[in-house]
Amino acid sequence: MLSRTAEGLFWLGRYMERADNLARLIEAGRRFDLTGAHIETESNEWAAILIAAGCSNTFEKDPEEATGAEACHHLILDPENPSSVQACFAAARANARAQRGSITTDVWAAANDAWADTRLFSERDYAPRNLASTVDQIRQYAARMRGAVEGTMLRDERYQFMRLGQFIERADATSRLVDVKYHVLMPEDHPVGSGVDQLHWNNLLLAAGARSAYRWVYREQVQVRLVIDFLLLNRRNPRSLRHCLDQIQAELGNLHGDGAHSNGSLTHASALREDMTRTDVDFILGQGLHEYLTEMIVRSNKLAISIGSDFGFGPILSETTQEQSQ
Amino acid sequence: MFNEMISQSGTRPEYAQIERWIAEEGVEALMTRRSEAEALFRKVGITFAVYGEGGDPERLIPFDMIPRIFTAKEWDIVERGCIQRCKALNAFMSDVYGPREILKAGIVPPELVDNNPAFEKVMMGLTPPKDVWAHISGVDIVRTGPEDFYVLEDNCRTPSGVSYMLETREVMMRMFPTLFHNGMVRPIDDYPEMLADAMASVAPPMCDSAPTLAILTPGYFNSAYYEHSFLADRMGVELVEGQDLYVENDRVWMRTIRGPERVDVIYRRIDDAFIDPTVFNPESVLGVPGLMEAYRNGGVTIVNAPGTGVADDKATYVFVPDMIRFYLGEEPILKNVPTWRCSEKDDCAYVIDNIADLVVKEVHGSGGYGMLIGPKSTKAEQELFVDKLKKNPEGFIAQPTLSLSSSPVLVDEGLAPRHVDLRPFVISGTEVKLVPGGLTRVALQEGSLVVNSSQGGGVKDTWVLKPGAGGIHA
């Protein structure tokens, strides 16, 4: 398989997942707005959401001053945002088109339809009365693409690179999502563990699409320690960091089985996963949640880069052409 | 005007089935199904880009559901004519880059070759594997009477449109299976294998095992990208971009996730100027540095060979019948449209005097751009063209406006005649052959003569019937 094809499929998987995660973040913001938490704490959750979406640099002003409408505009269709929902579906579709020969008609149709419909999004679509259905729509497009991949792609290298992209992206998104809490300033009179704090964690679970699952697993009220355990360490939660790393390691094992340019990504992935299996909530809180998450984000990034060098993403010069160009 | 469906004595037998089918389905029902067909086209992503315009960057080519039909007898003329023509064109390319017999014999003026921008000096003295130059050619044909076929132009560079030929058939078979049940329409779906076989048959001298084939595309932003990926998929070969390839020790290698993999035969869908920045346009990032050197040394075969454009421009066109006589010793089966070469003083004067009745084309133009259709143009447009012509007479040729045949298309009111042309795709490997069919382009505007997709033309499925079909039992 061409390295460029692998790279395109990897990014197709990433963008598809990114659009889905954006929808979840917007949903979390929408609920923050509705639960009145922002009035009680005088904090701005949309700022945290913009930061979690990695948009603090593309957003035109200080995220702390963002209104819901401005944040949604930026996250859904702002042309200045290369990771808006529209941009993600456009990029997913561009990769699908470039790799049309490597994906099934179902995957192509799902990517093409998602692009064709979302590119017509306008201000109307994030107006308060339409926002919920817009979020649903985005998630349905992402779900259809995911379903098409799962249901129709041969379990070969093509599938494995899409899965790698998907789980690298999801690991990153889950880390950022949990980190949102760090960016929501807690006022002095609402200490950790207060009702507002509880509400925040509850919404985070919702944003991860995991509130019922949490109840199912722990059969308890929302507790900080359990939420951290669930979102980061629980192997059965498909959005947990641990689950993502399990999947990444498995796919990398499959891919490396038939040879590669180098094996840096295997080493990175094993080390990351090894560390996770030995970690517990006490350790994470001891290190500081934000510090722990920051480190995980950096390490997953390195992992993504080493996947690129292992399989020849980007231009690689052969030895002779390198000599010639020197 | 020759109507392909209806003669003075009624519907031609080959169209009897179509007439019955339209009566049974009803025009209105068929019109509704057209949107279904368009949805199918959009679903598979068969779109094309129109350059230099705003709006939707990817458009569908309008599809007309009434097939265009050739009887076995008519097709025999087209097929033999195309094969003959392509053999002569190949002999011409081999000759002008080699011994130049036809120039020495005074049949083709040497300046026509040497001053031709498509003439590639680097090909002189070089013989491609099996001496095949244009492995894929498109011959654009129009019809003016029952057995009167004219060649409008030859396309020896990288003719496109074959995906439309194959996909329109797919869509027709899917939507109207009953039309095909009697087995009278000859299938065309082995085109990709035919092409792959031809490519394998011209493997380079250094290749000592089963050759690896690849299609080289400029990328997904190219207007014909769909076709590139479609062919790669159907042929089961890699679709590569320039950045995927590099040359080492006169062999060409693809960058894969496991390391380098050798490529032996490359069907390139990029123009000569871009295939190798060390030889042609140094700015090109679409090509592969060193490709020409590897080609020359027998490490790779380039399909079509560089420099084939020397045979297909509109000034060289005039000499194709002479090439057929010179190289093959045969009389041309397909006619040439009488053509005035404006580089000749007398011809030029004639064209200027009669510009209102002629079609004037740029010698190196394509896609229906930069041409003047005399009878359809205004006085001002004609004057503008006369100016251009006087400034650069070598740049233009002129032809009479032919009375093109028409084929029925479906419109709200029922059937209406529209002008059509035909582009069969001729494949040359160790043999020269073509699948029974081609791309029928249709001018959808009433009275229009321009069938190019970039100018609002549409496409139709093209049927070639088996011998004996379309007769009394239809």
PDB file of N, CA and C in Angstrom, chain B residues 377-421:
ATOM      1  N   SER B 377     -22.411  32.690 -34.989  1.00  0.00           N
ATOM      2  CA  SER B 377     -21.708  33.798 -34.336  1.00  0.00           C
ATOM      3  C   SER B 377     -22.198  35.146 -34.862  1.00  0.00           C
ATOM      4  N   THR B 378     -21.890  36.180 -34.091  1.00  0.00           N
ATOM      5  CA  THR B 378     -22.278  37.532 -34.506  1.00  0.00           C
ATOM      6  C   THR B 378     -21.194  38.105 -35.404  1.00  0.00           C
ATOM      7  N   LYS B 379     -21.557  39.174 -36.081  1.00  0.00           N
ATOM      8  CA  LYS B 379     -20.615  39.861 -36.960  1.00  0.00           C
ATOM      9  C   LYS B 379     -19.357  40.278 -36.174  1.00  0.00           C
ATOM     10  N   ALA B 380     -19.590  40.793 -34.950  1.00  0.00           N
ATOM     11  CA  ALA B 380     -18.479  41.284 -34.134  1.00  0.00           C
ATOM     12  C   ALA B 380     -17.529  40.143 -33.763  1.00  0.00           C
ATOM     13  N   GLU B 381     -18.111  39.004 -33.392  1.00  0.00           N
ATOM     14  CA  GLU B 381     -17.282  37.847 -33.044  1.00  0.00           C
ATOM     15  C   GLU B 381     -16.455  37.397 -34.246  1.00  0.00           C
ATOM     16  N   GLN B 382     -17.080  37.452 -35.411  1.00  0.00           N
ATOM     17  CA  GLN B 382     -16.369  37.044 -36.625  1.00  0.00           C
ATOM     18  C   GLN B 382     -15.199  37.976 -36.901  1.00  0.00           C
ATOM     19  N   GLU B 383     -15.445  39.281 -36.726  1.00  0.00           N
ATOM     20  CA  GLU B 383     -14.366  40.245 -36.992  1.00  0.00           C
ATOM     21  C   GLU B 383     -13.204  40.046 -36.035  1.00  0.00           C
ATOM     22  N   LEU B 384     -13.575  39.780 -34.779  1.00  0.00           N
ATOM     23  CA  LEU B 384     -12.557  39.533 -33.764  1.00  0.00           C
ATOM     24  C   LEU B 384     -11.692  38.332 -34.172  1.00  0.00           C
ATOM     25  N   PHE B 385     -12.353  37.297 -34.674  1.00  0.00           N
ATOM     26  CA  PHE B 385     -11.642  36.085 -35.071  1.00  0.00           C
ATOM     27  C   PHE B 385     -10.766  36.324 -36.297  1.00  0.00           C
ATOM     28  N   VAL B 386     -11.260  37.122 -37.225  1.00  0.00           N
ATOM     29  CA  VAL B 386     -10.461  37.438 -38.413  1.00  0.00           C
ATOM     30  C   VAL B 386      -9.166  38.131 -37.994  1.00  0.00           C
ATOM     31  N   ASP B 387      -9.281  39.016 -37.003  1.00  0.00           N
ATOM     32  CA  ASP B 387      -8.084  39.693 -36.482  1.00  0.00           C
ATOM     33  C   ASP B 387      -7.080  38.692 -35.934  1.00  0.00           C
ATOM     34  N   LYS B 388      -7.594  37.797 -35.069  1.00  0.00           N
ATOM     35  CA  LYS B 388      -6.727  36.777 -34.452  1.00  0.00           C
ATOM     36  C   LYS B 388      -6.051  35.941 -35.533  1.00  0.00           C
ATOM     37  N   LEU B 389      -6.859  35.623 -36.545  1.00  0.00           N
ATOM     38  CA  LEU B 389      -6.404  34.788 -37.642  1.00  0.00           C
ATOM     39  C   LEU B 389      -5.271  35.428 -38.429  1.00  0.00           C
ATOM     40  N   LYS B 390      -5.438  36.731 -38.679  1.00  0.00           N
ATOM     41  CA  LYS B 390      -4.422  37.446 -39.465  1.00  0.00           C
ATOM     42  C   LYS B 390      -3.113  37.530 -38.707  1.00  0.00           C
ATOM     43  N   LYS B 391      -3.229  37.676 -37.374  1.00  0.00           N
ATOM     44  CA  LYS B 391      -2.034  37.797 -36.559  1.00  0.00           C
ATOM     45  C   LYS B 391      -1.268  36.487 -36.511  1.00  0.00           C
ATOM     46  N   ASN B 392      -1.988  35.388 -36.475  1.00  0.00           N
ATOM     47  CA  ASN B 392      -1.344  34.093 -36.271  1.00  0.00           C
ATOM     48  C   ASN B 392      -2.002  33.024 -37.137  1.00  0.00           C
ATOM     49  N   PRO B 393      -1.820  33.124 -38.450  1.00  0.00           N
ATOM     50  CA  PRO B 393      -2.524  32.188 -39.339  1.00  0.00           C
ATOM     51  C   PRO B 393      -2.180  30.722 -39.072  1.00  0.00           C
ATOM     52  N   GLU B 394      -0.915  30.431 -38.644  1.00  0.00           N
ATOM     53  CA  GLU B 394      -0.524  29.041 -38.393  1.00  0.00           C
ATOM     54  C   GLU B 394      -1.330  28.438 -37.256  1.00  0.00           C
ATOM     55  N   GLY B 395      -1.894  29.308 -36.435  1.00  0.00           N
ATOM     56  CA  GLY B 395      -2.578  28.826 -35.232  1.00  0.00           C
ATOM     57  C   GLY B 395      -3.987  28.331 -35.484  1.00  0.00           C
ATOM     58  N   PHE B 396      -4.467  28.426 -36.745  1.00  0.00           N
ATOM     59  CA  PHE B 396      -5.876  28.094 -36.962  1.00  0.00           C
ATOM     60  C   PHE B 396      -6.112  27.196 -38.168  1.00  0.00           C
ATOM     61  N   ILE B 397      -7.190  26.437 -38.085  1.00  0.00           N
ATOM     62  CA  ILE B 397      -7.697  25.712 -39.245  1.00  0.00           C
ATOM     63  C   ILE B 397      -9.195  26.020 -39.335  1.00  0.00           C
ATOM     64  N   ALA B 398      -9.791  25.726 -40.476  1.00  0.00           N
ATOM     65  CA  ALA B 398     -11.228  25.940 -40.603  1.00  0.00           C
ATOM     66  C   ALA B 398     -11.850  24.759 -41.330  1.00  0.00           C
ATOM     67  N   GLN B 399     -13.077  24.481 -40.975  1.00  0.00           N
ATOM     68  CA  GLN B 399     -13.796  23.373 -41.595  1.00  0.00           C
ATOM     69  C   GLN B 399     -15.213  23.819 -41.921  1.00  0.00           C
ATOM     70  N   PRO B 400     -15.851  23.164 -42.923  1.00  0.00           N
ATOM     71  CA  PRO B 400     -17.247  23.513 -43.175  1.00  0.00           C
ATOM     72  C   PRO B 400     -18.107  23.039 -42.001  1.00  0.00           C
ATOM     73  N   THR B 401     -19.245  23.660 -41.788  1.00  0.00           N
ATOM     74  CA  THR B 401     -20.145  23.130 -40.761  1.00  0.00           C
ATOM     75  C   THR B 401     -20.861  21.927 -41.358  1.00  0.00           C
ATOM     76  N   LEU B 402     -20.584  20.775 -40.754  1.00  0.00           N
ATOM     77  CA  LEU B 402     -21.187  19.547 -41.268  1.00  0.00           C
ATOM     78  C   LEU B 402     -22.626  19.457 -40.783  1.00  0.00           C
ATOM     79  N   SER B 403     -23.424  18.742 -41.544  1.00  0.00           N
ATOM     80  CA  SER B 403     -24.778  18.492 -41.095  1.00  0.00           C
ATOM     81  C   SER B 403     -24.743  17.249 -40.213  1.00  0.00           C
ATOM     82  N   LEU B 404     -24.442  17.465 -38.925  1.00  0.00           N
ATOM     83  CA  LEU B 404     -24.253  16.354 -37.994  1.00  0.00           C
ATOM     84  C   LEU B 404     -25.534  15.549 -37.837  1.00  0.00           C
ATOM     85  N   SER B 405     -25.349  14.261 -37.629  1.00  0.00           N
ATOM     86  CA  SER B 405     -26.513  13.417 -37.373  1.00  0.00           C
ATOM     87  C   SER B 405     -27.103  13.778 -36.023  1.00  0.00           C
ATOM     88  N   SER B 406     -28.367  13.396 -35.839  1.00  0.00           N
ATOM     89  CA  SER B 406     -28.995  13.662 -34.553  1.00  0.00           C
ATOM     90  C   SER B 406     -29.498  12.360 -33.974  1.00  0.00           C
ATOM     91  N   SER B 407     -29.638  12.393 -32.675  1.00  0.00           N
ATOM     92  CA  SER B 407     -30.110  11.242 -31.937  1.00  0.00           C
ATOM     93  C   SER B 407     -31.158  11.788 -30.982  1.00  0.00           C
ATOM     94  N   PRO B 408     -32.169  11.005 -30.635  1.00  0.00           N
ATOM     95  CA  PRO B 408     -33.227  11.571 -29.791  1.00  0.00           C
ATOM     96  C   PRO B 408     -32.781  11.726 -28.340  1.00  0.00           C
ATOM     97  N   VAL B 409     -33.164  12.825 -27.717  1.00  0.00           N
ATOM     98  CA  VAL B 409     -32.976  12.949 -26.279  1.00  0.00           C
ATOM     99  C   VAL B 409     -34.341  13.173 -25.644  1.00  0.00           C
ATOM    100  N   LEU B 410     -34.386  12.878 -24.354  1.00  0.00           N
ATOM    101  CA  LEU B 410     -35.625  13.001 -23.618  1.00  0.00           C
ATOM    102  C   LEU B 410     -35.777  14.431 -23.110  1.00  0.00           C
ATOM    103  N   VAL B 411     -36.862  15.088 -23.508  1.00  0.00           N
ATOM    104  CA  VAL B 411     -37.159  16.407 -22.947  1.00  0.00           C
ATOM    105  C   VAL B 411     -38.597  16.350 -22.422  1.00  0.00           C
ATOM    106  N   ASP B 412     -39.014  17.411 -21.736  1.00  0.00           N
ATOM    107  CA  ASP B 412     -40.340  17.399 -21.114  1.00  0.00           C
ATOM    108  C   ASP B 412     -41.450  17.020 -22.097  1.00  0.00           C
ATOM    109  N   GLU B 413     -41.290  17.447 -23.345  1.00  0.00           N
ATOM    110  CA  GLU B 413     -42.360  17.230 -24.328  1.00  0.00           C
ATOM    111  C   GLU B 413     -42.278  15.849 -24.978  1.00  0.00           C
ATOM    112  N   GLY B 414     -41.242  15.089 -24.650  1.00  0.00           N
ATOM    113  CA  GLY B 414     -41.087  13.781 -25.295  1.00  0.00           C
ATOM    114  C   GLY B 414     -39.693  13.657 -25.847  1.00  0.00           C
ATOM    115  N   LEU B 415     -39.577  13.209 -27.102  1.00  0.00           N
ATOM    116  CA  LEU B 415     -38.255  13.070 -27.695  1.00  0.00           C
ATOM    117  C   LEU B 415     -37.949  14.253 -28.601  1.00  0.00           C
ATOM    118  N   ALA B 416     -36.703  14.686 -28.583  1.00  0.00           N
ATOM    119  CA  ALA B 416     -36.309  15.766 -29.479  1.00  0.00           C
ATOM    120  C   ALA B 416     -34.938  15.436 -30.043  1.00  0.00           C
ATOM    121  N   PRO B 417     -34.708  15.731 -31.322  1.00  0.00           N
ATOM    122  CA  PRO B 417     -33.411  15.406 -31.916  1.00  0.00           C
ATOM    123  C   PRO B 417     -32.326  16.375 -31.455  1.00  0.00           C
ATOM    124  N   ARG B 418     -31.145  15.814 -31.153  1.00  0.00           N
ATOM    125  CA  ARG B 418     -29.996  16.645 -30.785  1.00  0.00           C
ATOM    126  C   ARG B 418     -28.757  16.074 -31.467  1.00  0.00           C
ATOM    127  N   HIS B 419     -27.787  16.955 -31.718  1.00  0.00           N
ATOM    128  CA  HIS B 419     -26.578  16.506 -32.396  1.00  0.00           C
ATOM    129  C   HIS B 419     -25.693  15.673 -31.477  1.00  0.00           C
ATOM    130  N   VAL B 420     -25.047  14.672 -32.064  1.00  0.00           N
ATOM    131  CA  VAL B 420     -24.186  13.779 -31.279  1.00  0.00           C
ATOM    132  C   VAL B 420     -22.841  13.566 -31.973  1.00  0.00           C
ATOM    133  N   ASP B 421     -21.837  13.221 -31.181  1.00  0.00           N
ATOM    134  CA  ASP B 421     -20.613  12.694 -31.780  1.00  0.00           C
ATOM    135  C   ASP B 421     -20.256  11.400 -31.063  1.00  0.00           C
TER     136      ASP B 421
END
